[in-house]
């Protein structure tokens, strides 16, 4: 997904001086909607959608609300990966309003702090995911505990040889609620 204003000549979260982009929230929303619209347009029907990092953290919300009736996503399971904190600031004053799309209403974000930061964004991803993966050895412990306390299945960090662990975890997620 590309956009001259949001992505061209930019790094992931911050500029070359280490300052986070003030539009990171809008960028994440644009990315999420763009990816999901592309999947729909190409008529792909994923079994599992793996969301990586803060940029993909809005995707679970959209799959489970705004796109839940779409044939491409009706049976899809969403798994989110938890990393260490990668954003230091929040996603801006208008994030909750910008996220609105179809059934993804801003009221769904009322339970989160007004300032959506890395932790709140992670909680949002967890709340709308079918499973969570600790993607690094030092994954954010607050988010891992949050997932566990909300009975979301968690794959503990499997190490660098993760292929079989991921496959087994995906199979488990797919077999749940069959």
mmCIF file of N, CA and C in Angstrom, residues 28 61 139 165:
data_model
loop_
_atom_site.group_PDB
_atom_site.id
_atom_site.type_symbol
_atom_site.label_atom_id
_atom_site.label_comp_id
_atom_site.label_asym_id
_atom_site.label_seq_id
_atom_site.Cartn_x
_atom_site.Cartn_y
_atom_site.Cartn_z
ATOM 1 N N UNK A 28 -1.690 4.525 9.916
ATOM 2 C CA UNK A 28 -2.088 3.154 10.271
ATOM 3 C C UNK A 28 -3.493 2.851 9.764
ATOM 4 N N UNK A 61 -9.650 -4.750 14.306
ATOM 5 C CA UNK A 61 -10.905 -4.005 14.519
ATOM 6 C C UNK A 61 -11.717 -3.970 13.242
ATOM 7 N N UNK A 139 8.752 -9.229 24.368
ATOM 8 C CA UNK A 139 7.464 -8.641 23.979
ATOM 9 C C UNK A 139 6.880 -7.872 25.160
ATOM 10 N N UNK A 165 5.969 -23.708 15.076
ATOM 11 C CA UNK A 165 5.177 -23.176 16.184
ATOM 12 C C UNK A 165 4.033 -22.303 15.659
#
